[in-house]
Coordinates of C-alpha atoms in Angstrom, one line a residue:
M8 CA 71.3 7.2 138.4
D9 CA 70.3 10.6 137.3
V10 CA 70.2 12.6 134.0
R11 CA 73.6 14.2 134.9
Q12 CA 75.3 10.8 135.1
L13 CA 73.7 9.8 131.8
R14 CA 75.0 13.0 130.1
H15 CA 78.5 12.2 131.5
F16 CA 78.4 8.7 130.1
V17 CA 77.3 9.9 126.6
A18 CA 80.0 12.6 126.5
V19 CA 82.8 10.1 127.3
A20 CA 81.3 7.5 124.9
E21 CA 81.2 10.0 122.0
T22 CA 84.7 11.4 122.6
L23 CA 86.4 8.3 124.1
H24 CA 88.5 10.7 126.0
F25 CA 87.9 11.8 129.6
G26 CA 89.7 15.1 129.2
R27 CA 87.8 16.2 126.1
A28 CA 84.5 14.9 127.6
A29 CA 85.1 17.0 130.7
A30 CA 85.9 20.1 128.7
R31 CA 82.7 19.6 126.7
L32 CA 80.7 19.3 129.9
G33 CA 82.3 22.3 131.5
I34 CA 83.7 20.3 134.5
T35 CA 87.1 19.0 135.6
Q36 CA 88.2 15.4 134.9
P37 CA 88.2 14.0 138.4
P38 CA 84.5 14.5 139.2
L39 CA 83.7 13.1 135.7
S40 CA 85.7 9.9 136.4
Q41 CA 84.0 9.6 139.8
S42 CA 80.5 10.0 138.2
I43 CA 81.3 7.3 135.6
Q44 CA 82.6 4.9 138.3
A45 CA 79.5 5.5 140.5
L46 CA 77.3 4.8 137.4
E47 CA 79.2 1.6 136.7
R48 CA 78.8 0.4 140.3
E49 CA 75.0 1.1 140.1
L50 CA 74.7 -0.8 136.9
G51 CA 76.9 -3.7 138.1
A52 CA 79.0 -3.7 134.9
P53 CA 81.8 -1.6 133.4
L54 CA 81.0 0.8 130.7
F55 CA 84.5 1.5 129.5
E56 CA 87.8 -0.3 129.0
R57 CA 90.5 2.1 130.2
T58 CA 94.2 2.1 129.6
R59 CA 96.7 4.9 130.1
R60 CA 96.5 5.6 126.3
S61 CA 93.0 4.8 125.3
V62 CA 89.4 4.6 126.4
A63 CA 86.9 2.2 124.6
L64 CA 83.3 1.2 125.2
T65 CA 82.8 -2.3 126.6
P66 CA 80.3 -4.4 124.7
F67 CA 77.8 -3.7 127.4
G68 CA 78.4 0.0 127.2
A69 CA 78.1 0.0 123.4
D70 CA 74.8 -1.8 123.6
W71 CA 73.5 0.6 126.3
L72 CA 74.6 3.8 124.6
P73 CA 71.8 4.2 122.0
H74 CA 69.1 3.7 124.7
V75 CA 70.7 6.4 126.8
Q76 CA 70.9 8.7 123.8
Q77 CA 67.3 8.2 123.0
A78 CA 66.3 8.8 126.7
L79 CA 68.3 12.0 126.7
D80 CA 66.7 13.2 123.5
G81 CA 63.4 12.7 125.2
V82 CA 64.5 14.7 128.2
E83 CA 65.7 17.5 125.9
A84 CA 62.3 17.6 124.2
L85 CA 60.4 17.9 127.4
A86 CA 60.6 21.7 127.6
E87 CA 59.4 22.0 124.0
T88 CA 56.6 19.5 124.7
A89 CA 55.6 21.5 127.8
D90 CA 55.4 24.6 125.6
R91 CA 53.2 22.9 123.1
I92 CA 50.9 21.6 125.8
R93 CA 50.8 25.1 127.4
L94 CA 49.8 26.6 124.1
G95 CA 47.2 23.9 123.3
R96 CA 49.2 22.6 120.4
A97 CA 49.5 19.2 122.0
G98 CA 47.4 17.3 124.6
R99 CA 43.8 16.1 124.4
L100 CA 40.4 17.5 123.5
E101 CA 37.4 15.5 124.8
L102 CA 34.4 16.3 122.6
S103 CA 31.0 14.8 122.9
F104 CA 28.2 15.2 120.3
V105 CA 24.6 14.4 119.5
S106 CA 24.0 12.0 116.7
T107 CA 22.5 14.7 114.4
A108 CA 25.8 16.6 114.5
D109 CA 27.5 13.7 112.9
Y110 CA 25.8 14.7 109.6
S111 CA 26.1 18.5 109.9
I112 CA 28.7 20.4 111.9
L113 CA 30.9 17.7 113.5
P114 CA 32.9 16.7 110.4
L115 CA 33.8 20.3 109.7
L116 CA 34.9 21.0 113.3
V117 CA 37.0 17.9 113.6
A118 CA 38.7 18.2 110.2
R119 CA 39.5 21.9 110.7
F120 CA 40.9 21.3 114.3
R121 CA 43.0 18.4 113.2
A122 CA 44.4 20.5 110.4
L123 CA 45.4 23.3 112.8
Y124 CA 46.5 21.1 115.7
P125 CA 47.6 17.7 114.4
E126 CA 49.4 16.8 117.7
V127 CA 46.2 17.1 119.8
E128 CA 44.3 13.9 120.4
I129 CA 40.6 14.3 119.9
A130 CA 38.5 11.9 121.9
L131 CA 34.9 11.7 120.5
T132 CA 31.9 10.4 122.4
E133 CA 28.3 10.3 121.0
A134 CA 25.6 11.0 123.6
T135 CA 22.3 12.7 123.9
S136 CA 22.3 16.4 125.1
D137 CA 21.1 15.6 128.6
R138 CA 23.8 13.0 129.2
Q139 CA 26.4 15.4 127.9
V140 CA 25.4 18.2 130.3
T141 CA 25.3 15.7 133.2
A142 CA 28.8 14.3 132.3
L143 CA 30.2 17.8 132.0
S144 CA 28.7 18.7 135.4
E145 CA 30.5 15.7 136.9
G146 CA 33.8 16.8 135.4
H147 CA 33.9 14.4 132.5
G148 CA 34.8 15.8 129.1
Q149 CA 35.6 19.3 128.0
V150 CA 33.0 20.4 125.4
G151 CA 29.8 19.1 124.0
I152 CA 27.8 19.6 120.8
I153 CA 24.2 19.6 121.9
I154 CA 20.6 20.5 120.9
P155 CA 19.7 23.2 123.5
Q156 CA 16.8 22.3 125.8
G157 CA 14.4 25.1 124.9
E158 CA 14.1 27.6 127.7
A159 CA 15.8 25.3 130.2
V160 CA 18.7 27.0 132.0
L161 CA 22.1 25.4 131.9
P162 CA 23.8 24.6 135.2
E163 CA 25.6 27.5 136.9
G164 CA 29.1 28.0 135.5
F165 CA 28.2 26.7 132.0
A166 CA 28.6 28.6 128.7
Y167 CA 26.7 28.0 125.5
R168 CA 27.3 29.1 121.9
R169 CA 25.0 28.6 119.0
L170 CA 26.7 26.9 116.0
V171 CA 24.1 26.3 113.3
S172 CA 20.3 26.4 112.7
E173 CA 18.7 24.2 110.0
P174 CA 15.2 23.4 108.9
L175 CA 13.6 20.0 109.5
I176 CA 12.7 17.9 106.5
A177 CA 10.7 14.7 106.1
A178 CA 12.4 11.3 105.7
V179 CA 9.7 9.1 104.2
P180 CA 9.5 5.5 102.8
E181 CA 10.1 5.6 99.1
S182 CA 7.5 2.9 98.7
W183 CA 4.9 5.2 100.1
I184 CA 5.6 7.7 97.4
E185 CA 5.6 5.2 94.6
S186 CA 2.4 3.6 95.8
G187 CA 0.6 6.9 96.2
R188 CA 0.2 6.5 99.9
L189 CA 1.9 9.8 100.4
R190 CA 1.0 12.7 98.1
T191 CA 3.6 15.4 97.4
V192 CA 3.0 18.9 96.1
S193 CA 5.8 20.3 93.9
G194 CA 8.2 17.9 95.5
R195 CA 7.2 18.9 99.0
L196 CA 5.3 17.0 101.7
P197 CA 2.1 18.9 102.6
A198 CA 1.0 19.3 106.3
E199 CA -2.0 16.9 105.9
A200 CA 0.3 14.1 104.7
V201 CA 2.6 14.6 107.7
I202 CA -0.3 14.6 110.2
S203 CA -1.8 11.5 108.7
S204 CA 1.4 9.5 108.8
S205 CA 2.8 7.4 111.7
L206 CA 5.9 9.0 113.2
I207 CA 9.3 7.7 114.3
V208 CA 11.1 10.1 116.7
F209 CA 13.5 10.4 119.5
P210 CA 12.0 9.7 123.0
R211 CA 11.2 12.9 124.8
R212 CA 13.3 11.9 127.8
A213 CA 16.4 11.7 125.6
A214 CA 15.9 14.8 123.4
P215 CA 13.0 16.9 124.8
S216 CA 13.8 20.0 122.7
F217 CA 13.9 18.0 119.5
Y218 CA 10.8 16.0 120.4
D219 CA 8.9 19.2 121.2
L220 CA 10.0 20.8 118.0
V221 CA 8.6 17.9 116.0
T222 CA 5.3 17.6 117.9
G223 CA 5.0 21.3 117.9
Y224 CA 5.0 21.3 114.1
Y225 CA 2.1 18.8 114.2
A226 CA 0.2 21.1 116.5
A227 CA 0.9 24.1 114.4
C228 CA -0.5 22.2 111.4
G229 CA -3.7 21.5 113.3
G230 CA -3.0 17.9 114.2
S231 CA -1.2 15.6 116.7
A232 CA 1.7 13.1 116.2
H233 CA 0.9 9.4 116.1
V234 CA 4.2 8.0 117.4
V235 CA 4.7 4.4 116.5
Q236 CA 8.3 4.0 117.5
N237 CA 11.0 5.8 119.5
A238 CA 14.8 5.4 118.8
I239 CA 17.7 7.3 120.2
Q240 CA 20.1 6.9 117.2
M241 CA 19.4 8.8 114.0
Q242 CA 20.7 5.9 111.9
T243 CA 18.1 3.6 113.6
I244 CA 15.3 6.1 112.9
I245 CA 16.2 6.2 109.2
S246 CA 16.5 2.4 109.1
L247 CA 12.9 2.2 110.5
V248 CA 11.7 4.6 107.8
S249 CA 13.4 2.5 105.2
A250 CA 11.4 -0.5 106.6
G251 CA 8.2 1.4 106.0
M252 CA 7.3 1.7 109.7
G253 CA 6.6 5.5 109.4
I254 CA 8.0 8.9 108.6
A255 CA 10.5 11.0 110.5
L256 CA 11.2 14.7 110.7
V257 CA 14.9 15.2 110.7
P258 CA 17.5 17.9 110.2
A259 CA 18.1 18.9 106.6
S260 CA 21.8 17.9 106.9
L261 CA 20.6 14.3 107.3
R262 CA 20.3 14.2 103.5
H263 CA 24.0 13.1 103.8
L264 CA 22.8 9.8 105.3
A265 CA 21.8 8.0 102.1
R266 CA 19.7 4.9 102.7
S267 CA 18.0 2.7 100.2
G268 CA 14.2 3.0 100.4
V269 CA 14.3 6.4 102.0
R270 CA 13.5 9.7 100.3
Y271 CA 14.1 13.1 101.9
L272 CA 11.4 15.8 101.2
P273 CA 11.2 19.4 102.2
L274 CA 8.0 20.4 104.1
A275 CA 5.3 22.4 102.4
A276 CA 4.4 24.3 105.5
E277 CA 7.0 26.5 107.2
A278 CA 9.6 24.2 108.6
P279 CA 10.7 24.4 112.2
Q280 CA 14.4 25.2 112.8
L281 CA 16.6 23.0 114.8
E282 CA 19.5 24.7 116.6
T283 CA 22.8 23.0 117.5
G284 CA 25.4 24.5 119.7
I285 CA 28.3 23.8 122.0
V286 CA 28.4 23.9 125.8
W287 CA 31.4 23.9 128.2
R288 CA 32.3 24.6 131.8
R289 CA 33.7 28.1 132.2
D290 CA 36.1 27.0 135.0
D291 CA 37.7 24.3 132.8
M292 CA 39.3 26.4 130.1
T293 CA 42.2 24.2 129.0
P294 CA 44.6 25.4 126.3
T295 CA 43.1 22.9 123.8
L296 CA 39.6 24.0 124.6
G297 CA 40.6 27.6 124.2
N298 CA 42.0 26.9 120.8
F299 CA 38.9 24.9 119.8
L300 CA 36.7 27.9 120.7
R301 CA 38.9 30.4 118.9
M302 CA 38.8 28.1 115.8
I303 CA 35.0 28.2 115.9
D304 CA 35.1 32.0 116.0
S305 CA 37.3 32.0 112.9
L306 CA 35.0 29.8 110.8
P307 CA 33.1 31.8 108.2
E308 CA 30.8 28.8 107.6
L309 CA 29.3 29.3 111.1
A310 CA 27.0 31.9 112.4
T311 CA 28.2 32.0 116.0
D312 CA 26.9 34.0 118.9
E313 CA 28.6 35.3 122.0
P314 CA 28.9 32.8 124.8
S315 CA 25.9 32.7 127.1
G316 CA 24.9 31.0 130.3

């Protein structure tokens, strides 16, 4: 059977008259009758009870009719659906992100994009920056929120755009403050207190730019980091701080991650700035990705740069 035959069946079922159905379809009655007969042979059951004076649906035809109408409605909607996909108003956006973005830029981007394009499915994957770039290089995903790798050059054919830059702050065990183990100055953590404290940080292999930013701060303050534990999830790092294992230098937006036993303090010395941006393959500009990038350009909350790379 084909769509034409299904339309013929619905026309006869709705008019219960072959002549009027043929007129509605813009064809003559004989080919319409032949089409219905061929459809009935294919189905192995009659669709209509015919007499010289009347046409009526068989019980089988009556039960089948709403399924055919629903199928034809779907066919009629295909052209409109194709337009929505072509314009990026439907489809799928595959977005990966570093864990730090979960507390800063990610909620804003997802909420705004969903509001603008509610029919687009957003597939989110959390991964470190290096894994995101590797996945994109292998053709997996469309766009990633990463911490740029210092002076490292992205693979050929990639584009990068800065989203936000924020200072690092200290996440410290509250018990250390209450016991006097850590001394604060006007609510800030002085450099000597940072240097003398054990550190919890991402492993360098997973986040080299973040690791270097943190350890570079120690060096700038005249000391070196005493790393007692590595963790690749920001939630895990904060949990270890809560347990009193050490302090962590984290993005200021992590204040949104409230945890019992943890206090967030600004640094007394000039705080290093952590940059977060998006990366994508230039040769994979899908309609949904194009709309995502244009949305970012329109957000006054973001200080965006021109694409690079």
